[in-house]
Short mmCIF file of C-alpha atoms and ligand atoms in Angstrom, two decimals:
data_model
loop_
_atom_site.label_atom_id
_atom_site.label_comp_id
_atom_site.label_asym_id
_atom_site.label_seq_id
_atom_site.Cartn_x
_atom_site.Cartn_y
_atom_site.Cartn_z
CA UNK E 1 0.00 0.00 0.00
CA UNK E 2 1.17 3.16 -0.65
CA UNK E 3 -0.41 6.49 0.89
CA UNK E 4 -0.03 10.05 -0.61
CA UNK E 5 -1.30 13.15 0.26
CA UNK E 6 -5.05 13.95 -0.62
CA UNK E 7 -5.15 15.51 -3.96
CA UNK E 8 -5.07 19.49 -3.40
CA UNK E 9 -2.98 18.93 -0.53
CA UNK E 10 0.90 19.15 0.15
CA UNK E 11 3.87 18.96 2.72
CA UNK E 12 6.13 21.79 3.28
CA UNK E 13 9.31 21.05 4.28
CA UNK E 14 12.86 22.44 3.66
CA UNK E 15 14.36 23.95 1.87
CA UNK E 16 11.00 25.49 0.65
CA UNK E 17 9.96 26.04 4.45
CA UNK E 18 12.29 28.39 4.63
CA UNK E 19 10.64 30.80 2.33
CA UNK E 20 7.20 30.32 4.32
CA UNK E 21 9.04 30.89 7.61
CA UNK E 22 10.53 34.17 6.78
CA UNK E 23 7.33 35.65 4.73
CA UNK E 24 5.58 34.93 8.03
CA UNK E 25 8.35 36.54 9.94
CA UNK E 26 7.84 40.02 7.73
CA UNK E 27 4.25 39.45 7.65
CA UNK E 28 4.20 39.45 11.73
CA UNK E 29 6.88 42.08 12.00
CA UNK E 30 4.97 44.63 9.27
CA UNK E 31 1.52 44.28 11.40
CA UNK E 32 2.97 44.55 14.47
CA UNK E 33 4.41 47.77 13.59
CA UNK E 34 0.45 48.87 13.18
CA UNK E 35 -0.66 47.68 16.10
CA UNK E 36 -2.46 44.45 14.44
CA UNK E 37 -1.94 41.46 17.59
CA UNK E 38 -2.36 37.58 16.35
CA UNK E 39 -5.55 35.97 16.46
CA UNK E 40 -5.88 32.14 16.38
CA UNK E 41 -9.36 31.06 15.51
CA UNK E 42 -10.07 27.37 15.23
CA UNK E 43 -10.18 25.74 11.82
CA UNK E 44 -13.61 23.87 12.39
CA UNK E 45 -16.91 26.33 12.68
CA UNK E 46 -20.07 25.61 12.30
CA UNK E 47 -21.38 25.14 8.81
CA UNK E 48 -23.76 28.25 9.27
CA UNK E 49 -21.26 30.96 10.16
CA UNK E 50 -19.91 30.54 6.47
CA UNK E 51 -23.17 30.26 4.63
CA UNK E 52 -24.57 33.44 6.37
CA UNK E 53 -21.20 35.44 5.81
CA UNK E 54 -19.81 34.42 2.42
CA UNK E 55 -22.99 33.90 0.94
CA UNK E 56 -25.27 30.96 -0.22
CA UNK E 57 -24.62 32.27 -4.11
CA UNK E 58 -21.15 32.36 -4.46
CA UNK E 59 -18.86 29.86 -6.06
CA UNK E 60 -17.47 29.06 -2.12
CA UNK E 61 -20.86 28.26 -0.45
CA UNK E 62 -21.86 26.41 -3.58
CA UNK E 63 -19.50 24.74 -4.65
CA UNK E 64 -16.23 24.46 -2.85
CA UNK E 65 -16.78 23.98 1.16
CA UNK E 66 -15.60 21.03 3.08
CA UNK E 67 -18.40 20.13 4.93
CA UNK E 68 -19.24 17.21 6.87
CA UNK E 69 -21.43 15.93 9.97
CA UNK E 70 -19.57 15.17 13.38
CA UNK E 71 -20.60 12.38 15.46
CA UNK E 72 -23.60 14.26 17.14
CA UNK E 73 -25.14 15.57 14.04
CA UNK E 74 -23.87 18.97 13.68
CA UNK E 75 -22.68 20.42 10.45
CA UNK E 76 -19.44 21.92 10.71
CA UNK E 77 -17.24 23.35 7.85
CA UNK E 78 -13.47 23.35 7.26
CA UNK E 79 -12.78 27.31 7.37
CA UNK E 80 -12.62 28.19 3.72
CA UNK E 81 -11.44 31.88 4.54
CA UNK E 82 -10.24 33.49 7.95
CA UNK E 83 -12.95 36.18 8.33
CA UNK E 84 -15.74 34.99 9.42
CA UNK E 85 -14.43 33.13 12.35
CA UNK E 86 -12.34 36.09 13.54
CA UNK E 87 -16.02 38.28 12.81
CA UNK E 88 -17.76 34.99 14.93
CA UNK E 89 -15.04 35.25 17.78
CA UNK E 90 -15.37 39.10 17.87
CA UNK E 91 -18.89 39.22 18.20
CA UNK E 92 -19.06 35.83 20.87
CA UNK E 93 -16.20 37.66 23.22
CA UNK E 94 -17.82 41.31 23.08
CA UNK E 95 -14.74 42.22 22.04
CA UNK E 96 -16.87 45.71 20.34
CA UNK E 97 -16.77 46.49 24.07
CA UNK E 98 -13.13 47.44 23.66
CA UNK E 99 -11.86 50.85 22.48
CA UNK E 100 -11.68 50.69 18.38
CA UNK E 101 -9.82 49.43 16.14
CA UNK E 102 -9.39 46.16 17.70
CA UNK E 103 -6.77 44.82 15.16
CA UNK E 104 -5.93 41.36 14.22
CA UNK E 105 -4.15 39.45 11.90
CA UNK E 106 -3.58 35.60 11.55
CA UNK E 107 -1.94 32.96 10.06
CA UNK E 108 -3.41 28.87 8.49
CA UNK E 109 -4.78 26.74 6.26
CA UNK E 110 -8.26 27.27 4.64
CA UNK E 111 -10.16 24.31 3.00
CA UNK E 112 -12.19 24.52 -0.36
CA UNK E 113 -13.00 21.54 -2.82
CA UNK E 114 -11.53 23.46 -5.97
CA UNK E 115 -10.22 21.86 -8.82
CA UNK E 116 -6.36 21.59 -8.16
CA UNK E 117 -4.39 23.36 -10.76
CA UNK E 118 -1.04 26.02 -10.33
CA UNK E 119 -2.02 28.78 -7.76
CA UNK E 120 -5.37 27.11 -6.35
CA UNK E 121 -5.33 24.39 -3.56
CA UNK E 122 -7.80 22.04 -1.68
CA UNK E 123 -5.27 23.49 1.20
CA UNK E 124 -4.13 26.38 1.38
CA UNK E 125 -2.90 28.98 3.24
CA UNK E 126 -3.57 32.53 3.70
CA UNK E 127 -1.74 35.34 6.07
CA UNK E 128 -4.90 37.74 7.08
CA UNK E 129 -5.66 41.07 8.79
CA UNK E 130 -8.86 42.29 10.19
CA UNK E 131 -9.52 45.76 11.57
CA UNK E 132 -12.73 46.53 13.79
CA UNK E 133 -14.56 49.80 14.45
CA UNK E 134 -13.74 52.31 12.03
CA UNK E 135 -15.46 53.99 9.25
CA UNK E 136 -13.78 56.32 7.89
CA UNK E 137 -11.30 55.79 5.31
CA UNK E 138 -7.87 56.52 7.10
CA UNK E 139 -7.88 53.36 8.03
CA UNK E 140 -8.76 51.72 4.39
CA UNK E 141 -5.34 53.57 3.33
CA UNK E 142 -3.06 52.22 6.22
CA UNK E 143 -4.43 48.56 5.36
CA UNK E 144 -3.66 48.91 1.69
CA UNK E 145 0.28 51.07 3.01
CA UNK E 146 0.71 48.18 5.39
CA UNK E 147 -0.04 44.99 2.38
CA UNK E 148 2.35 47.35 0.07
CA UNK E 149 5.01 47.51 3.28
CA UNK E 150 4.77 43.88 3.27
CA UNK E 151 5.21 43.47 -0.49
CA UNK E 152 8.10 45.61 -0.87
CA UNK E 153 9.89 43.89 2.43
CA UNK E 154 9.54 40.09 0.94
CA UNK E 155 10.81 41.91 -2.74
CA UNK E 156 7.46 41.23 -4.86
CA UNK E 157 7.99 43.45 -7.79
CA UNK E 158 6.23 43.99 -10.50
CA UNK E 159 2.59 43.94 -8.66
CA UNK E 160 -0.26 46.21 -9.21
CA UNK E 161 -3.00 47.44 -6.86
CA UNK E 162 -6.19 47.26 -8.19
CA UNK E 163 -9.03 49.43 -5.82
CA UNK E 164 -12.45 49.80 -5.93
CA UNK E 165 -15.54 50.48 -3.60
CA UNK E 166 -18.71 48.33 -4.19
CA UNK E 167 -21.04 50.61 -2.20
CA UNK E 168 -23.37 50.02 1.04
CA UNK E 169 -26.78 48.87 1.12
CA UNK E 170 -28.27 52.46 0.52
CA UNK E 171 -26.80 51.92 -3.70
CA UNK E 172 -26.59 48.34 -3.76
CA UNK E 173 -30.53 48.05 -4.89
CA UNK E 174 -30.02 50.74 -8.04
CA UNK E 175 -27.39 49.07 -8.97
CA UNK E 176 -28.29 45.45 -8.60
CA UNK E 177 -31.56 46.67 -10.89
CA UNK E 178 -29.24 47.91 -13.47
CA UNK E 179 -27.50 44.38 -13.47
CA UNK E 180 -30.76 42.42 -13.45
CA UNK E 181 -32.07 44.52 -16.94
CA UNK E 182 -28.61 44.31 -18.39
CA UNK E 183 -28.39 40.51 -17.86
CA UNK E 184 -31.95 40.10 -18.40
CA UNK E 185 -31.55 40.67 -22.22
CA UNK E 186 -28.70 38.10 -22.63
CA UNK E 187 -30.11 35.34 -20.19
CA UNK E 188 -29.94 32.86 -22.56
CA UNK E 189 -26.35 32.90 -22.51
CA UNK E 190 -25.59 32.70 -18.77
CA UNK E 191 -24.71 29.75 -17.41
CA UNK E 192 -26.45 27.56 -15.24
CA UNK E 193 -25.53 28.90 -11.74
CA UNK E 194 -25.34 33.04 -12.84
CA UNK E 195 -29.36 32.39 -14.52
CA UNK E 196 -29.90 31.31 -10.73
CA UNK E 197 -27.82 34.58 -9.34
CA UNK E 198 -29.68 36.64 -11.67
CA UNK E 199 -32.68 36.13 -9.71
CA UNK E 200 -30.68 35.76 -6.37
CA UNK E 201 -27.63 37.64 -6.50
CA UNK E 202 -26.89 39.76 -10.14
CA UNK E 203 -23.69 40.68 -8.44
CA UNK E 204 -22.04 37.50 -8.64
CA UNK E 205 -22.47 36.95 -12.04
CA UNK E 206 -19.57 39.66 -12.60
CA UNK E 207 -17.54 37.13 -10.53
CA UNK E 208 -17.96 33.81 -12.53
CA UNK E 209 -15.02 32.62 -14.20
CA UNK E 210 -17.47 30.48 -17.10
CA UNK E 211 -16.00 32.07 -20.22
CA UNK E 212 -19.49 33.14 -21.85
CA UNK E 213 -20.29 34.44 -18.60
CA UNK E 214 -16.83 36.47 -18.91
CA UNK E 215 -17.32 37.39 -22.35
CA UNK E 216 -21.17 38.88 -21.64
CA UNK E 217 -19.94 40.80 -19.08
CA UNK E 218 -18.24 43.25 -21.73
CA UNK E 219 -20.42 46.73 -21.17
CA UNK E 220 -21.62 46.18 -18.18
CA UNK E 221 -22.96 48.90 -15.74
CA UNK E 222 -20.27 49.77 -13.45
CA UNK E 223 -21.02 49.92 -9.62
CA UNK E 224 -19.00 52.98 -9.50
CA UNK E 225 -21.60 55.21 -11.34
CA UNK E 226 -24.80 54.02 -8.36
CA UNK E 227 -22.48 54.91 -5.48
CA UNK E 228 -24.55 57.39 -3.06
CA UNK E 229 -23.07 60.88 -2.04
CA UNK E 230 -21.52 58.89 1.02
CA UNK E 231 -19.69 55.92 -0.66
CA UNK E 232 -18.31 58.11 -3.36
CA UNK E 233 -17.32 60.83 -1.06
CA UNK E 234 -15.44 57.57 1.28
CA UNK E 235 -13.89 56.38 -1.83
CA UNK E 236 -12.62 59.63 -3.50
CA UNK E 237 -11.31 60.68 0.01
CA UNK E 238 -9.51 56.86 0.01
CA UNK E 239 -7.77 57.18 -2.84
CA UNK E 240 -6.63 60.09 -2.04
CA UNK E 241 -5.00 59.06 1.13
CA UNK E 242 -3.26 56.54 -1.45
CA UNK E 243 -2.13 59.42 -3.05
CA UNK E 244 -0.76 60.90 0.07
CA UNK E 245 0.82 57.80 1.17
CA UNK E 246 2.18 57.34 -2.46
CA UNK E 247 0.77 54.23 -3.34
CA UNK E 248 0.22 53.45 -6.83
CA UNK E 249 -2.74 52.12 -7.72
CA UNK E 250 -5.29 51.22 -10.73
CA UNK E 251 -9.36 51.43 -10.52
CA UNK E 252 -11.11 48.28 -11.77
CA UNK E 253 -14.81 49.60 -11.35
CA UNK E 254 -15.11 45.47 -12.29
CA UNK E 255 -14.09 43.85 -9.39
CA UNK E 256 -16.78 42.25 -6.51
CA UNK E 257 -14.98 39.85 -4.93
CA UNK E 258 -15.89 36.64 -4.61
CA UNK E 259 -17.83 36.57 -1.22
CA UNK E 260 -21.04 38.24 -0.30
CA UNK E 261 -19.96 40.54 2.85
CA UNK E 262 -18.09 43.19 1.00
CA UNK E 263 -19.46 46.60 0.96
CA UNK E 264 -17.45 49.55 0.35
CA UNK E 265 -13.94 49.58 -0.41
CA UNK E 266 -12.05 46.21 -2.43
CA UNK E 267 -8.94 45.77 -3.78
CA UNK E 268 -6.56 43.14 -5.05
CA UNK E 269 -2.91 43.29 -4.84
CA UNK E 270 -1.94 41.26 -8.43
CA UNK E 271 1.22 40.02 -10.01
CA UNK E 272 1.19 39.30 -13.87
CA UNK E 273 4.04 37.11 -13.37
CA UNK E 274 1.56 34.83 -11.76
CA UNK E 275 -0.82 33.82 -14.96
CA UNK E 276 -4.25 33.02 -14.46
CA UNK E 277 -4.13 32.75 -10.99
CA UNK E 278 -2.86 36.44 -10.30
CA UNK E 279 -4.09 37.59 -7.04
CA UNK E 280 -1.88 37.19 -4.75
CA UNK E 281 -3.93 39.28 -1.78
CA UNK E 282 -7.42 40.42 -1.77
CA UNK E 283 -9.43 42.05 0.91
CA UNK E 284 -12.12 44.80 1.84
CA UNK E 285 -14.26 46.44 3.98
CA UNK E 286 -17.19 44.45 5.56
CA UNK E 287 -19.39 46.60 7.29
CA UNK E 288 -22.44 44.53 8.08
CA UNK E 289 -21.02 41.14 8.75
CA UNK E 290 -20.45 41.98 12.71
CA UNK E 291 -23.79 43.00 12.88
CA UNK E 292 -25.21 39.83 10.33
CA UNK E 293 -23.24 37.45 12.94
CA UNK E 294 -25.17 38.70 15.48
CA UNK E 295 -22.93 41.69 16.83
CA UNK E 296 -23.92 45.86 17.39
CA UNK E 297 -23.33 47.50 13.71
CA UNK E 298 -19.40 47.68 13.56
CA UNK E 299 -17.33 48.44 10.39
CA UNK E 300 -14.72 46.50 9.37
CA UNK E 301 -11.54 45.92 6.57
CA UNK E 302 -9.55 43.11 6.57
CA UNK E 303 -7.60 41.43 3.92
CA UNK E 304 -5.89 38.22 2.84
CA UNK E 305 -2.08 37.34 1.27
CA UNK E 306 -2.54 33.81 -0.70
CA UNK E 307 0.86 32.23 0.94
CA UNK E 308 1.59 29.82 -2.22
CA UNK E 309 1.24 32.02 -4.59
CA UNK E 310 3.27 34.11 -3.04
CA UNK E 311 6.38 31.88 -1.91
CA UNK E 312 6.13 31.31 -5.95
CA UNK E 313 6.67 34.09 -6.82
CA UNK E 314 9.78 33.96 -4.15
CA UNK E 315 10.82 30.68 -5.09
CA UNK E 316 10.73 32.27 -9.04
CA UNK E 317 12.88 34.80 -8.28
CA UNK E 318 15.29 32.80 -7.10
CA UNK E 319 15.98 35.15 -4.24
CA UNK E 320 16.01 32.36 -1.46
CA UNK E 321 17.76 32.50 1.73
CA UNK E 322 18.65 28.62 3.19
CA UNK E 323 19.72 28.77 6.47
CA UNK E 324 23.22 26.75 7.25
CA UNK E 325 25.00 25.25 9.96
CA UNK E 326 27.43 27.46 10.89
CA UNK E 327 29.81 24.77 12.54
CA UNK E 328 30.12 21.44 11.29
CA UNK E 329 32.19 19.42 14.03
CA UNK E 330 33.86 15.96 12.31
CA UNK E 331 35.24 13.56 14.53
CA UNK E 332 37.79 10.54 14.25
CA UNK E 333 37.69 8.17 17.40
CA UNK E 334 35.64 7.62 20.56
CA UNK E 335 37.21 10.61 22.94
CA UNK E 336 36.81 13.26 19.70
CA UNK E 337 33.47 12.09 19.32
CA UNK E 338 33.08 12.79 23.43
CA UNK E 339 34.71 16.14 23.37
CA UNK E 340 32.89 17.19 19.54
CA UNK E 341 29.34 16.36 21.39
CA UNK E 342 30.14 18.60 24.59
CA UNK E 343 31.58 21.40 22.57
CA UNK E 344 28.45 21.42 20.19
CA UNK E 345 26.16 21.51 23.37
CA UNK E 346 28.16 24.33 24.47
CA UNK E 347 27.50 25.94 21.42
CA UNK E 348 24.08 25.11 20.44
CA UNK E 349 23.18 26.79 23.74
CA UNK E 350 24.20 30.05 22.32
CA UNK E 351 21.75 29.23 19.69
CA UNK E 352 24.98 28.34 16.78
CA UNK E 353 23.88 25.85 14.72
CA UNK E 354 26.10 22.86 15.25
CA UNK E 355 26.26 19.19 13.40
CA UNK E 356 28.22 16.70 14.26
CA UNK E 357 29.46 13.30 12.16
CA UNK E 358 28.20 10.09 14.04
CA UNK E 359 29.67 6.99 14.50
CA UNK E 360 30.56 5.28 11.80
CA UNK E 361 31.09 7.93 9.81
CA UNK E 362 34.64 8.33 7.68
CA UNK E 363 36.22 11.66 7.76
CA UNK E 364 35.51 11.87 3.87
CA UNK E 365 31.75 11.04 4.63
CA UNK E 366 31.42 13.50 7.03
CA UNK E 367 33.26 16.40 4.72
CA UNK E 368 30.78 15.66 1.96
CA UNK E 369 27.81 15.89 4.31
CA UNK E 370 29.54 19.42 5.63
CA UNK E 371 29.90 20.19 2.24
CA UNK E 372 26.50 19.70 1.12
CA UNK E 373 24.76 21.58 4.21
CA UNK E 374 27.80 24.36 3.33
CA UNK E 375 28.20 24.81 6.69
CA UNK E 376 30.58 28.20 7.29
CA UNK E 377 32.77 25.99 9.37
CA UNK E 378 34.14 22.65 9.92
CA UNK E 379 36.59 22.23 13.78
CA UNK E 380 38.02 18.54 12.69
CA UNK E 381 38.86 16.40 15.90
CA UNK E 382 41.04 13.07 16.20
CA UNK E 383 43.48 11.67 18.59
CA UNK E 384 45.81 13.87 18.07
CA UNK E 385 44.05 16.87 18.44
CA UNK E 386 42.82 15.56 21.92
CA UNK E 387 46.38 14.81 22.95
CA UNK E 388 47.68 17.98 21.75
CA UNK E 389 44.58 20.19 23.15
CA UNK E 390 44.39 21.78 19.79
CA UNK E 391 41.64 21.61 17.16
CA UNK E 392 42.08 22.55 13.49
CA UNK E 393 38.97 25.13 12.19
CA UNK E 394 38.85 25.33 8.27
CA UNK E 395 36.60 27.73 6.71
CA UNK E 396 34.75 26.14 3.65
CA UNK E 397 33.79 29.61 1.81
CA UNK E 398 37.55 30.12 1.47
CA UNK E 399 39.59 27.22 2.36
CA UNK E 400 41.13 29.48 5.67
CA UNK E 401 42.17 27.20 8.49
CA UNK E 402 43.36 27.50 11.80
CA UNK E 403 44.00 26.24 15.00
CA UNK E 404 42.03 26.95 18.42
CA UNK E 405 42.88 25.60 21.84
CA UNK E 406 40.19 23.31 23.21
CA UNK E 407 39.55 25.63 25.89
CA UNK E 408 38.94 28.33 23.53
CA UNK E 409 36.82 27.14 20.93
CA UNK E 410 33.57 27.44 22.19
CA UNK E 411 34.02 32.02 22.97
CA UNK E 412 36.09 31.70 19.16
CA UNK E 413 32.74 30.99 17.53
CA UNK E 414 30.49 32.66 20.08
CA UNK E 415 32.45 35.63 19.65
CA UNK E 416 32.07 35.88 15.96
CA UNK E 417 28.43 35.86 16.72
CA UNK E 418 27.74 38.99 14.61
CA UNK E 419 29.29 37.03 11.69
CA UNK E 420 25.87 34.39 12.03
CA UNK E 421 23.84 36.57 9.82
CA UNK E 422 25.97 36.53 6.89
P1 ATP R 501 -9.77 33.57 -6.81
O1 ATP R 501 -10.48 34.61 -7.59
O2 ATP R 501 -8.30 33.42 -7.18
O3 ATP R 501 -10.49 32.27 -6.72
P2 ATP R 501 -10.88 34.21 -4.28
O4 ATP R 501 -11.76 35.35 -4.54
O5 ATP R 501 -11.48 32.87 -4.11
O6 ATP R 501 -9.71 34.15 -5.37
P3 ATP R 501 -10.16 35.06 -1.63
O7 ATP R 501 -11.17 34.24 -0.97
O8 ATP R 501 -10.33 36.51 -1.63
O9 ATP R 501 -9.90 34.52 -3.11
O10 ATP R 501 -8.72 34.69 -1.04
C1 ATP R 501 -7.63 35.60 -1.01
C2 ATP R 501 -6.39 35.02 -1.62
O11 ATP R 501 -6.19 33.67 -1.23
C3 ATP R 501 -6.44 34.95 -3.14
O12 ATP R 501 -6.08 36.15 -3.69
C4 ATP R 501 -5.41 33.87 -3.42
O13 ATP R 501 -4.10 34.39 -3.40
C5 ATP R 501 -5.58 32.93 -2.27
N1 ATP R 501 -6.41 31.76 -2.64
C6 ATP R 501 -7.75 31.68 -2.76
N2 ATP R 501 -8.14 30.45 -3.11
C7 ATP R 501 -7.00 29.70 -3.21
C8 ATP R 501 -6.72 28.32 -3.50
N3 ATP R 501 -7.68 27.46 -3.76
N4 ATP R 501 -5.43 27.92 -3.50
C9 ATP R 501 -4.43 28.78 -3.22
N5 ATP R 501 -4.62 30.08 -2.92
C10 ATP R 501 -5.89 30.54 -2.91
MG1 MG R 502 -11.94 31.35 -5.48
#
């Protein structure tokens, strides 16, 4: 029998971990710097938390949840997306209560049944930020400075920020009636699930990714032109807090989002390196979800970084870092291998990376494996260097060498310390 991963799913390990662990490192570092503190919500919810959030007409509720029965009967749901159970964990610890923003970002896998291809996973995993309690659009522009901080700290080039505000509920009907009589004309040619949102939800046929559906879409009313005096006077004064901040970016009066709880101000942080699958971050505002999970009326912004896609576009650039031992300690003979294992200890509590050859091991075998894990150095210890109290150091970058008294060694490599970020 052989097992393998479910299809959609993968292992991480090094030397691609690496790349994960330091875009989580920035990612932590950037939103700590604006006051956004980790959140970890549970990946299990209830199946009704998602359905009443994302929406029972979009492609996620339809199509794509992992959903299943526990032993008791109750329908839970593999989190597809982090913001409704930070919303749901808001909202159940009264955390409104608190003075606003409350701030929050997080870090996991999210579930959905989609059809596995480059850039889209049955599990993947998304970095997220969600901001609670403000309206006004200050806050809108220090989300969108704070994903471009991000961006520019991990070295994504190339990327374009695509903005746009979708309105409130005071618009939404005009322009949902402009959809419905655009759409109505061309019904024929809708597919199966948009003739269903027509009646439903007209908005999320400008989301659906069936080619005919794409290609009808050409003319179509943009939500831009039904904002009321409010939304357009939040969005002009948005963008021009971009402006202010410097951040480049490019309207696409087109762009919903794929889940129902938007309202407001979206955007999409995209990278044409990337192909189909181009965004690699998407977020907005969702002003009524605290209130539709059950909370006092509360706006909100949040977005989310799509990790793969992004350690891709790392892992394309070729700009990875892989971590090495700095000391490699190879041993000939019983009392080396006893003085090698104290020394690393030693070491290794200093927090130096440290490997050691094990028993059994030639001196040739355990060159090659220093060689292959370059580690910066290599202290070779055999009989004689016991007897003699002095151990050779050789420096693989440049072939140096040395010698170091035993009782030395340990402050030689500790003291180069500085050195250990090279
Ligand atoms: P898309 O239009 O690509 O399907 P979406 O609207 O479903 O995106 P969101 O729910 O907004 O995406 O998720 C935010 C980000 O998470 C996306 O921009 C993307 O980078 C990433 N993402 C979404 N679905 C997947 C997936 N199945 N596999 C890998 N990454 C994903
Ligand atoms: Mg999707």
């Amino acid at each position: 029998m052989k097992y393998s991963a479910l299809k959609g799913a993968h292992d991480i390990f090094s030397p691609e971990i690496n790349i994960w662990q330091r875009v989580e490192k920035i990612a932590e570092d950037v939103f700590s710097a604006y006051g956004f503190q980790e959140i970890r919500a549970p990946i299990i919810e209830s199946t009704d938390i998602f359905v009443r959030s994302i929406g029972e007409t979009t492609d996620i509720v339809e199509k794509e949840m992992y959903t299943f029965s526990d032993k008791a009967g109750r329908s839970i749901t593999l989190r597809p997306e982090g913001t409704a159970p930070v919303v749901r964990c808001y909202v159940e610890n009264h955390l409104y209560n608190l003075p606003a923003p409350q701030k929050f970002f997080y870090s996991g896998p999210m579930f959905r049944y989609e059809r596995p291809q480059a850039g889209r996973f049955r599990q993947f995993f998304q970095i997220g930020v969600e901001a609670f309690g403000i309206e006004e659009p200050k806050i809108d522009a220090e989300i969108l400075s704070m994903l471009k901080q991000f961006c520019n700290k991990i070295g994504l080039k190339e990327l374009s920020f695509e903005v746009n505000s979708i309105g409130c509920e005071r618009c939404r009907p005009d322009y949902k009636k402009a959809l419905v009589d655009f759409f109505s004309s061309r019904v024929d040619a809708l597919c199966q699930d948009c003739k269903r949102r027509l009646d439903h939800n007209p908005l999320r046929i400008l989301d659906c990714k069936v080619e005919g559906c794409v290609n009808l879409r050409e003319g179509v009313p943009k939500v831009t032109k039904f904002l009321c005096d409010e939304c357009r006077e939040h969005f002009n004064t948005f963008l021009s807090l971009l402006k202010l901040l410097d951040i480049p970016y490019v309207l696409n009066p087109d762009m919903v989002r794929g889940l129902d709880y938007y309202t407001r101000t979206t955007f999409e942080v995209t990278c044409k390196d990337l192909g189909a699958q181009k965004a690699v971050a998407a977020g907005g505002r969702y002003d009524r979800l605290v209130e539709d999970l059950g909370g006092p009326p509360t706006p909100a912004i949040g977005f989310a970084i799509g990790m793969e896609r992004i350690t891709t576009l790392i892992k394309s650039s070729g700009k990875q870092k892989v971590p090495v031992p700095y000391v490699f300690i190879a041993t000939i003979g019983e009392p080396a291998e006893k003085e090698g294992l104290i020394i690393a200890d030693r070491l290794r509590q200093d927090g130096i990376w440290v490997e050691i050859g094990y028993p059994g091991n030639s001196l040739k075998s355990q060159m090659r494996r220093a060689d292959r894990l370059s580690a910066r150095y290599v202290l070779i210890i055999g009989d004689d260097e016991i007897n003699s109290g002095k151990l050779k150091w050789k420096r693989l970058s440049d072939s140096s060498q040395g010698e170091i008294s035993i009782q030395e060694v340990c402050n030689f490599f500790i003291s180069m310390g500085s050195d250990l970020n090279i």
